[in-house]
Coordinates of C-alpha atoms and ligand atoms in Angstrom, one line a residue:
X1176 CA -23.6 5.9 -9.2
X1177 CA -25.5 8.1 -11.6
X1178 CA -24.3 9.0 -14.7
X1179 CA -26.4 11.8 -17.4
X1180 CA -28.6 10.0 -19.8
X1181 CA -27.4 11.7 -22.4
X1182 CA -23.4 12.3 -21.6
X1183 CA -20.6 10.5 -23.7
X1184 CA -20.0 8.1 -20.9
X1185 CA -23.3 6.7 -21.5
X1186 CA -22.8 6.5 -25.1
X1187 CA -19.1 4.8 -24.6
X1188 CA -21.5 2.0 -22.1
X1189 CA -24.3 1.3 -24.7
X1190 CA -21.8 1.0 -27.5
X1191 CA -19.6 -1.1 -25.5
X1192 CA -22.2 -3.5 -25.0
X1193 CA -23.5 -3.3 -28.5
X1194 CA -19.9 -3.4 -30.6
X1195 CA -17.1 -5.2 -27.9
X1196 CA -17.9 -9.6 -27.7
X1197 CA -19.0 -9.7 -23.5
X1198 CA -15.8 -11.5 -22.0
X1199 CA -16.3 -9.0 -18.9
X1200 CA -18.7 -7.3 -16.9
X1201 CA -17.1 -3.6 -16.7
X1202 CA -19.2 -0.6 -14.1
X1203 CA -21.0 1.9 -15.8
X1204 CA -18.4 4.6 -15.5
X1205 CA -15.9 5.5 -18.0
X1206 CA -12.1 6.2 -16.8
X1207 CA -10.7 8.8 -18.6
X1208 CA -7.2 9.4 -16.8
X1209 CA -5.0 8.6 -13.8
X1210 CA -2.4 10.1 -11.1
X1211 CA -0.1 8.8 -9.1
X1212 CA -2.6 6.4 -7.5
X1213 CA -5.7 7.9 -8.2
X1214 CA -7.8 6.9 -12.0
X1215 CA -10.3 10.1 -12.5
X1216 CA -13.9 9.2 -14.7
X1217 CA -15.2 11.2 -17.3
X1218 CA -17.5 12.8 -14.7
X1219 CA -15.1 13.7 -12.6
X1220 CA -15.4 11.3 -9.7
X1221 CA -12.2 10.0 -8.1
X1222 CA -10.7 6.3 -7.5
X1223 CA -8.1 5.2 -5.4
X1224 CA -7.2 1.9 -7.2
X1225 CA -6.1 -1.2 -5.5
X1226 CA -6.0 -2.5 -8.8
X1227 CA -3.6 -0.8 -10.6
X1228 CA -4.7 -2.8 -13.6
X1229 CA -4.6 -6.4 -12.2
X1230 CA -1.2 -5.6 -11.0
X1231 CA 0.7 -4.2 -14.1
X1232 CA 0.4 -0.4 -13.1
X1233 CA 3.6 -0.3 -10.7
X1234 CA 4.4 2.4 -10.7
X1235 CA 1.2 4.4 -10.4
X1236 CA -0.4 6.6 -13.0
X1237 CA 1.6 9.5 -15.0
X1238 CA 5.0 9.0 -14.1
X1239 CA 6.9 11.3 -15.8
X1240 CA 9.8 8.7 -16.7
X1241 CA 7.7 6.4 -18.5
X1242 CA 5.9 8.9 -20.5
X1243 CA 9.2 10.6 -21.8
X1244 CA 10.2 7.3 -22.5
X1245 CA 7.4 6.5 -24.9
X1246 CA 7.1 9.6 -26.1
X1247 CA 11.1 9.5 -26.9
X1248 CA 11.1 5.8 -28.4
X1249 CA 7.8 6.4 -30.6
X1250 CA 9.9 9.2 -32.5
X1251 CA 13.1 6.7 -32.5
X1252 CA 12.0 3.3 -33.4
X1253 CA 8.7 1.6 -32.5
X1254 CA 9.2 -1.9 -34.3
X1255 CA 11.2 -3.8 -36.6
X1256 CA 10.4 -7.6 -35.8
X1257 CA 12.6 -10.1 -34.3
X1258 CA 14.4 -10.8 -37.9
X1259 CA 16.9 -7.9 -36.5
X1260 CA 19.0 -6.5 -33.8
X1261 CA 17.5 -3.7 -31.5
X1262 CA 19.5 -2.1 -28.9
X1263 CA 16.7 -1.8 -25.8
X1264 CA 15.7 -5.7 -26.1
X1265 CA 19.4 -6.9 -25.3
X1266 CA 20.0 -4.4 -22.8
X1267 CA 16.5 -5.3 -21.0
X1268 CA 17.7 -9.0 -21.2
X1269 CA 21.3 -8.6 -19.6
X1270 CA 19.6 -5.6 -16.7
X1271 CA 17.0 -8.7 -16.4
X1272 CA 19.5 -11.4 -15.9
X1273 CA 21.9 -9.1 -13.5
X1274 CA 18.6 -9.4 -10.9
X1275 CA 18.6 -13.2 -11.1
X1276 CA 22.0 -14.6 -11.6
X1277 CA 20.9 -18.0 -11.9
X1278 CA 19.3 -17.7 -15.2
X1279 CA 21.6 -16.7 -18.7
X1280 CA 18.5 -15.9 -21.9
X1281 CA 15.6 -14.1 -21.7
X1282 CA 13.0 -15.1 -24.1
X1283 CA 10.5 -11.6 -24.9
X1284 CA 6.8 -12.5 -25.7
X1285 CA 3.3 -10.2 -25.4
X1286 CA 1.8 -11.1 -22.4
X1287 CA 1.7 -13.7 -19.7
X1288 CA 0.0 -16.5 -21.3
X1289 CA 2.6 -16.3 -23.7
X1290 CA 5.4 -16.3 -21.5
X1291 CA 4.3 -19.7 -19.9
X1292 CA 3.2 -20.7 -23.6
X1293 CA 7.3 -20.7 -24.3
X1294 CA 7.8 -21.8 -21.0
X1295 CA 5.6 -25.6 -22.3
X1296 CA 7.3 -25.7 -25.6
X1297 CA 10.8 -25.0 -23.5
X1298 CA 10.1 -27.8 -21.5
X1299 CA 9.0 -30.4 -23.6
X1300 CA 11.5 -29.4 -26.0
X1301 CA 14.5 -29.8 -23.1
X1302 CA 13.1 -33.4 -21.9
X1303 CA 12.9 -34.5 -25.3
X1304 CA 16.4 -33.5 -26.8
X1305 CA 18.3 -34.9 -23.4
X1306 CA 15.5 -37.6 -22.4
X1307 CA 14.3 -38.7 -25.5
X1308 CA 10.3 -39.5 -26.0
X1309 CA 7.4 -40.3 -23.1
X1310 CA 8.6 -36.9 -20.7
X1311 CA 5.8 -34.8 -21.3
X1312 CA 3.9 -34.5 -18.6
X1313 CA 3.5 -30.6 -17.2
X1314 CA 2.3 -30.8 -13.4
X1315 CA 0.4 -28.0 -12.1
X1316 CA -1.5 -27.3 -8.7
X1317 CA -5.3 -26.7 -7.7
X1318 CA -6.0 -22.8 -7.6
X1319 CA -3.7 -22.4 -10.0
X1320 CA -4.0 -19.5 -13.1
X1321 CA -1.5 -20.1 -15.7
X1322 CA -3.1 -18.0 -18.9
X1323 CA -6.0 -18.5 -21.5
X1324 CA -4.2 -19.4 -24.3
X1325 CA -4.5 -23.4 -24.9
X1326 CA -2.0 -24.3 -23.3
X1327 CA -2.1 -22.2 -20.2
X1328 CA -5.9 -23.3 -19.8
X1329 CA -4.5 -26.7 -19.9
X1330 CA -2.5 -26.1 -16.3
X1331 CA -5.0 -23.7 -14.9
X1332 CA -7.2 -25.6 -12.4
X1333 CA -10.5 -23.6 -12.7
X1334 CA -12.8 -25.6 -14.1
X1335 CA -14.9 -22.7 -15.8
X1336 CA -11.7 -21.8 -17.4
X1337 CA -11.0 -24.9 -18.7
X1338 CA -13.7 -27.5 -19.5
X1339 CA -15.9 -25.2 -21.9
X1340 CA -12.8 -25.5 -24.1
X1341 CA -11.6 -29.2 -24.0
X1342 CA -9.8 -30.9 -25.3
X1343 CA -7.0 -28.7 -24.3
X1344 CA -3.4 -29.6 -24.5
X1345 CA -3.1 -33.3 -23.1
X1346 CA -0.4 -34.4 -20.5
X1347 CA -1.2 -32.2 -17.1
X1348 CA -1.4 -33.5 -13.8
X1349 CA -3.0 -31.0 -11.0
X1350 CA -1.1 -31.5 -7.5
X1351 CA -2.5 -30.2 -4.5
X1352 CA -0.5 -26.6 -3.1
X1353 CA 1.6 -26.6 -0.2
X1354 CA 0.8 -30.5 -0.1
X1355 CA 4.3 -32.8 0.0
X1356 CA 2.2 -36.3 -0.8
X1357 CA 0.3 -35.1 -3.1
X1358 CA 3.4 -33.6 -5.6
X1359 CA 5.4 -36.7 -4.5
X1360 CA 2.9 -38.7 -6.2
X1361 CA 2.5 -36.3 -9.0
X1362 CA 6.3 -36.0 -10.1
X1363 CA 7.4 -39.3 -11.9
X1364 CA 9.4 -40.4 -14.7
X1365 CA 7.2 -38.9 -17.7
X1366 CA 7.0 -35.1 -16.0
X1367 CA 9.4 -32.8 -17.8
X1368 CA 8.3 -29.8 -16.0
X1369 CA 6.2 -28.3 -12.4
X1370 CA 4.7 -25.1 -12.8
X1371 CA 4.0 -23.3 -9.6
X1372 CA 3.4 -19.7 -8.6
X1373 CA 5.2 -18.8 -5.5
X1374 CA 2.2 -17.0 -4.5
X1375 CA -0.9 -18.0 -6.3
X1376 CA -3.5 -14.4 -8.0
X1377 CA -6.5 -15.3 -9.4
X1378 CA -6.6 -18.9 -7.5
X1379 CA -7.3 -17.1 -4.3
X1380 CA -3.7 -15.5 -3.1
X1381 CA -2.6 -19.1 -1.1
X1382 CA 1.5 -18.2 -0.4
X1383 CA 3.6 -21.1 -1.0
X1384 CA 5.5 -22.2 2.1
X1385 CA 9.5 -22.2 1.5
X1386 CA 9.8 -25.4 2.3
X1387 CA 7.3 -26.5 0.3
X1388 CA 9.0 -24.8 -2.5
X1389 CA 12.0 -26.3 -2.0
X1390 CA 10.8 -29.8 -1.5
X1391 CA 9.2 -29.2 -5.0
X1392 CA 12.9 -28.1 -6.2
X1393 CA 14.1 -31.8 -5.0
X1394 CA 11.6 -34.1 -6.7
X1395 CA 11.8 -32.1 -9.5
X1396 CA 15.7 -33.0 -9.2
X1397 CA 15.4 -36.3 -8.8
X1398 CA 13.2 -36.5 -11.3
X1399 CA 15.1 -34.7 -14.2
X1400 CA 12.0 -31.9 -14.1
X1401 CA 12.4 -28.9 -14.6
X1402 CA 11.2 -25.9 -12.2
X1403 CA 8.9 -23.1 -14.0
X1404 CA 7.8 -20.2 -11.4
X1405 CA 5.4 -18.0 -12.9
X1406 CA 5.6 -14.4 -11.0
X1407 CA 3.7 -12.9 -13.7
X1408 CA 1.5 -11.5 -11.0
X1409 CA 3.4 -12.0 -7.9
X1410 CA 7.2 -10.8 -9.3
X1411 CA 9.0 -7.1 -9.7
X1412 CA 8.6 -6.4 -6.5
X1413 CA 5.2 -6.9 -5.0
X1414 CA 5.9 -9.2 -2.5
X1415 CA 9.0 -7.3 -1.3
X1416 CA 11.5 -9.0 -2.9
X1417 CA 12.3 -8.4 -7.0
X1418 CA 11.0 -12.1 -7.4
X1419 CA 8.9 -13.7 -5.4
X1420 CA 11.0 -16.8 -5.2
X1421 CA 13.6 -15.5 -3.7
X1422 CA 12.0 -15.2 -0.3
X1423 CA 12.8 -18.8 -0.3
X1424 CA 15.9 -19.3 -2.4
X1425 CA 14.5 -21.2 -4.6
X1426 CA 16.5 -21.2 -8.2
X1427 CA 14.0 -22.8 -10.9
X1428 CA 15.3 -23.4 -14.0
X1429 CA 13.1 -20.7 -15.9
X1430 CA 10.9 -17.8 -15.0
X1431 CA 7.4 -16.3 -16.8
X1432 CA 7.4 -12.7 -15.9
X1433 CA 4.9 -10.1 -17.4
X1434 CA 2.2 -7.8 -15.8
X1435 CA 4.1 -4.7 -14.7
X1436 CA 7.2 -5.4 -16.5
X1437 CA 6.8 -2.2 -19.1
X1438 CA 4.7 -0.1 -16.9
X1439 CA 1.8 -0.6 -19.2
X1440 CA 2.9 -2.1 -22.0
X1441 CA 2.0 -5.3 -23.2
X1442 CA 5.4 -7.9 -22.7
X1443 CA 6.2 -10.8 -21.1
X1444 CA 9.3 -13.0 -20.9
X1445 CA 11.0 -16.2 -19.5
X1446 CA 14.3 -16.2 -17.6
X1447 CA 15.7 -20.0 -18.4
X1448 CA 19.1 -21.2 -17.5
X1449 CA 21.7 -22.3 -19.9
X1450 CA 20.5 -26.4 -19.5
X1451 CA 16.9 -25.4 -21.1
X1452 CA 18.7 -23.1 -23.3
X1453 CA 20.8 -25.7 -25.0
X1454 CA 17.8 -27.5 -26.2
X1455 CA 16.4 -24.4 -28.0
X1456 CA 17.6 -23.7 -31.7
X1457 CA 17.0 -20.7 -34.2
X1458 CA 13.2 -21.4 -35.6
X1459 CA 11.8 -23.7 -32.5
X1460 CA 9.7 -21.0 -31.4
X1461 CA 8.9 -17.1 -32.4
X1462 CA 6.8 -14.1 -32.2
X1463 CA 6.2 -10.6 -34.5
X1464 CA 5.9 -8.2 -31.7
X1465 CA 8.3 -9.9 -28.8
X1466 CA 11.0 -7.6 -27.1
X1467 CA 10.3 -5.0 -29.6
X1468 CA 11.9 -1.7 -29.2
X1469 CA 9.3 0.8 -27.9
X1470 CA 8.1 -1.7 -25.4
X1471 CA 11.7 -2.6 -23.9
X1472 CA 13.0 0.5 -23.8
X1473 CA 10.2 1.5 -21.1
X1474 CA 10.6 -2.3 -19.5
X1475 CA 14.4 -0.9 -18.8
X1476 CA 13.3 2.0 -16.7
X1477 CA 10.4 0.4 -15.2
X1478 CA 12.8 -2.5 -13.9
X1479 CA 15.4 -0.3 -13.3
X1480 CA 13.4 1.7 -10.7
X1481 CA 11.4 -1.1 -9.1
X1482 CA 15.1 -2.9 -8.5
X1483 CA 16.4 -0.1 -6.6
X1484 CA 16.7 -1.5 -2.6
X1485 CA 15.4 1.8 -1.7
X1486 CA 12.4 1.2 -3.6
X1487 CA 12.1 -2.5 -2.6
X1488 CA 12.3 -1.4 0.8
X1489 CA 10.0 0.5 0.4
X1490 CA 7.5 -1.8 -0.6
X1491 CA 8.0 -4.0 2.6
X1492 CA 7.5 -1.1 4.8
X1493 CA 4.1 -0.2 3.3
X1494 CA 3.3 -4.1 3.2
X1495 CA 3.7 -4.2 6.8
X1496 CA 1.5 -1.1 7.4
X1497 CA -0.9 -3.1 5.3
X1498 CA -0.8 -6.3 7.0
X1499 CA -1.2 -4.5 10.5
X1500 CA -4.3 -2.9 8.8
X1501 CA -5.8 -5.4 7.4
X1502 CA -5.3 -7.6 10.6
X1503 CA -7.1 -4.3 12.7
X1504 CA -9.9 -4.5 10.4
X1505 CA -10.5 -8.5 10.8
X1506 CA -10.8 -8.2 14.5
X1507 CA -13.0 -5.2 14.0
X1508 CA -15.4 -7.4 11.6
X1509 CA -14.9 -10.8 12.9
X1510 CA -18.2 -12.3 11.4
X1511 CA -17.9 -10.7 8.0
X1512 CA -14.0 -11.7 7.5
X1513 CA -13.3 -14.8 7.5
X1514 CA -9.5 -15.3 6.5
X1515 CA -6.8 -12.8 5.5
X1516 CA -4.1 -14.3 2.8
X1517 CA -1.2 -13.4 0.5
X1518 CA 1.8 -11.0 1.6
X1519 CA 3.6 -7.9 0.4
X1520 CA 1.0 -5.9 -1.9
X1521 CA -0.9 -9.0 -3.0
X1522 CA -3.6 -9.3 -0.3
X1523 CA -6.6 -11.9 -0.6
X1524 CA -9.7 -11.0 2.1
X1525 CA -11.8 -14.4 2.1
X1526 CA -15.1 -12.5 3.8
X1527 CA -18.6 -14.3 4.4
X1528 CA -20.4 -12.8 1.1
X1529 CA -20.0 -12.2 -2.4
X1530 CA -16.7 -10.2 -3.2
X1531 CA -18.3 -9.1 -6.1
X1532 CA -20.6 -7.1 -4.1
X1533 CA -17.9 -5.2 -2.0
X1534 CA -16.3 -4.8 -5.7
X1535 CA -19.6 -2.8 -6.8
X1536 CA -20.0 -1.2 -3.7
X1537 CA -16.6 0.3 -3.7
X1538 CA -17.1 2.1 -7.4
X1539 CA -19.9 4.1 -4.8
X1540 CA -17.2 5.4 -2.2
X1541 CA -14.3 5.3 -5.0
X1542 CA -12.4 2.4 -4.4
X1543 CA -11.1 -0.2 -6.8
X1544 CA -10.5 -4.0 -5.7
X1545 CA -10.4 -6.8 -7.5
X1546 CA -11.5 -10.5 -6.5
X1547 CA -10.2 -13.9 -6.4
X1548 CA -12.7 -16.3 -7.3
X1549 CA -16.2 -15.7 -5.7
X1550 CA -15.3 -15.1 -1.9
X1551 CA -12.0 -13.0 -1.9
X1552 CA -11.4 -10.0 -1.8
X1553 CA -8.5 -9.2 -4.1
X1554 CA -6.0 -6.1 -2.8
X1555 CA -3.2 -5.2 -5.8
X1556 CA -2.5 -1.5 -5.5
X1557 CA 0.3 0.3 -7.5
X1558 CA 3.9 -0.5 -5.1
X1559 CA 4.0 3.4 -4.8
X1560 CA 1.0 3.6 -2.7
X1561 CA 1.9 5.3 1.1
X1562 CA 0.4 4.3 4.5
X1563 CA -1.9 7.3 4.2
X1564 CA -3.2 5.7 0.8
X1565 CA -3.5 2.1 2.9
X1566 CA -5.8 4.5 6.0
X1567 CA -8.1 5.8 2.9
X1568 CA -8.5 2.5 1.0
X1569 CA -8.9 0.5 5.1
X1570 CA -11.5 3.3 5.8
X1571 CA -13.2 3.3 2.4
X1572 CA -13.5 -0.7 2.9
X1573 CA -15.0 -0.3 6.7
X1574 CA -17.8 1.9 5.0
X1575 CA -18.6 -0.8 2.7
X1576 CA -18.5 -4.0 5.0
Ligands
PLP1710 C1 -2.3 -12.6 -15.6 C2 -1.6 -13.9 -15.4 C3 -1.3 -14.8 -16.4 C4 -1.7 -14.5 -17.8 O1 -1.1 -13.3 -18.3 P1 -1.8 -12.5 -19.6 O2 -0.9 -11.4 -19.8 O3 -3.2 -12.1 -19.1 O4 -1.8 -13.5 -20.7 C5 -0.6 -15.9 -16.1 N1 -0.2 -16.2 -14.9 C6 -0.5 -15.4 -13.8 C7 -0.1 -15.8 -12.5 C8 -1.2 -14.3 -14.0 O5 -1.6 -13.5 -13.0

């Protein structure tokens, strides 16, 4: 990848480096715009992204909906803070709560580690206005990525995520995935909440087995705990369902949603039944920017469309066509792939090598991929993406390995 000494792209790299604090290592091109699923640099050169912005991009690049949207709420009413009533917040809630019948309030934040920020105070707020004090205790599981916000980090199992910044919030217990024993043990008197992600992103794309799910529902019953899913990356659709949970009808008490949930915008929000709800008066917990009017208003049409059966169905179609492929292409490279994981349009590829290197190697044939820790292969492409877009990105990722 070359790019002109001299060009603005190289100026918008240097300064990058010199003026933004180094929390990521970004390639030397510069995007500039995007299509359907398709992101264009400022040279010209063409990606097909399996990225779609760590899952938030949806529905793909330009869609005309969203963009009149935005462009009609920024004339109408961008913000107004949560002192007042909006319209599009309340009707984003109820459209929200229609798709999951189990849960009655929505709770609007920023952004995911936000979402399961609420979901912690929620929690310990429920144990200790019906349980009194000494229920505290948030169990979480090994791979797990919750957020980098204190809290979060405090249930996120990487340890690079977590140690450099101890002491974090006190009171986690990590529980092994998919392991019965080990969550049996972990669930005891003091745990006032499990947090689990049906299918697990950044921790390496591990699915959690139904019945592991629902065995986690029962302790969690026995035990007076309460159930927190976060589909923040795995929900609205990308695993074929609206919510990943549902493949195993699970009904946890509350819900952290997020990444795609405005098309682009920054939100995130928690789905909690009326029990939780109870325990949560005006003034226990707030935010300036949550559920504000521009950003609902697109949540409504982004939810709206991704909701539609036709649309799910969709989604499991193409997953299938991507499964089969991906499956092709692990017999064809049996030394190089070692393991295939996650389902729907959340794909993991555990290959013998560093997935950064297949990362970098893609920007050369113009596809993006993300990883999952420092073997997987990470596969999050927009839900709009066809079987031909599956052949190109499949062909483009036999060139590299
Ligand atoms: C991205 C992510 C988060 C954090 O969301 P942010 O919007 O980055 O704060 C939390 N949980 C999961 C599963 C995620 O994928």
């Amino acid at each position: 990848m070359t790019i002109s000494d001299t060009g603005p792209a190289t100026t918008t790299v240097q300064d990058e480096q010199a003026y933004i604090l180094q929390t990521y290592i970004r390639p030397d091109f510069v995007l500039e715009r995007g299509e359907g699923v398709y992101l264009y640099d400022t040279e010209g050169r063409q990606y097909l992204d399996f990225v779609a912005g760590i899952a938030v991009n949806a529905l793909g690049y330009g869609d005309a909906e969203v963009a009149q949207i935005v462009a009609e709420q920024a004339t109408r009413l961008i913000h107004v803070s949560n002192l007042y009533h909006t319209a599009p917040a309340t009707s984003l809630a109820k459209q929200l709560l229609a798709t999951a019948p189990y849960f009655n309030r929505v709770y609007f934040s920023n952004s995911g580690t936000e979402a399961i920020e609420a979901c912690i105070k929620f929690s310990r707020k429920f144990a200790r206005t019906f349980y009194g004090e000494g229920k505290t205790t948030i169990v979480a599981f090994d791979g797990s990525f919750h957020g980098r916000t204190m809290g979060s980090v405090a249930l996120t199992a990487t340890d690079k995520y977590r140690l450099p910044f101890m002491p974090v919030m006190p009171d986690v217990r990590f529980a092994r995935y998919n392991d019965l024993d080990s969550i049996a043990e972990a669930i005891t008197a003091e745990v006032c909440a499990v947090v689990i992600e049906p299918v697990q992103g950044e921790g390496g794309l591990r699915v959690a087995s139904p019945a592991f799910l629902q065995a986690v529902r029962d302790l969690c019953d026995q035990h007076r705990a309460l159930l927190v899913v976060d589909e923040i990356q795995c929900g609205m659709g990308r695993t074929g369902t609206l919510w990943a949970h549902q493949h195993a009808q699970l009904r946890p008490d509350l819900m952290a949603i997020a990444k795609p949930l405005a098309g682009g915008m920054p939100i995130g929000a928690v789905l909690l039944n009326q029990c939780v709800a109870d325990a949560i008066q005006p003034g226990d917990h707030g935010t300036t920017f949550g559920g504000n009017p521009f950003v609902t208003a697109v949540a409504q049409a982004v939810l709206r469309r991704i909701s539609d059966p036709a649309f799910l169905s969709h989604v499991g179609a193409v997953s299938n066509y991507l499964d089969e492929s991906l499956h092709d292409l692990a017999t064809d490279y049996p030394e190089r792939i070692l393991e295939l994981r996650g389902c729907g349009l959340m794909r993991g590829i555990k290959i013998n090598g560093a997935a950064a290197e297949v990362r970098m190697r893609g920007h050369d044939v113009g596809l993006l991929v993300a990883t999952a820790g420092a073997d997987v292969i990470r596969l999050l492409p927009p839900l709009i993406i066809t079987p031909q877009h599956v052949d190109e990105a499949l062909a483009k990722l036999r060139q590299i390995l």
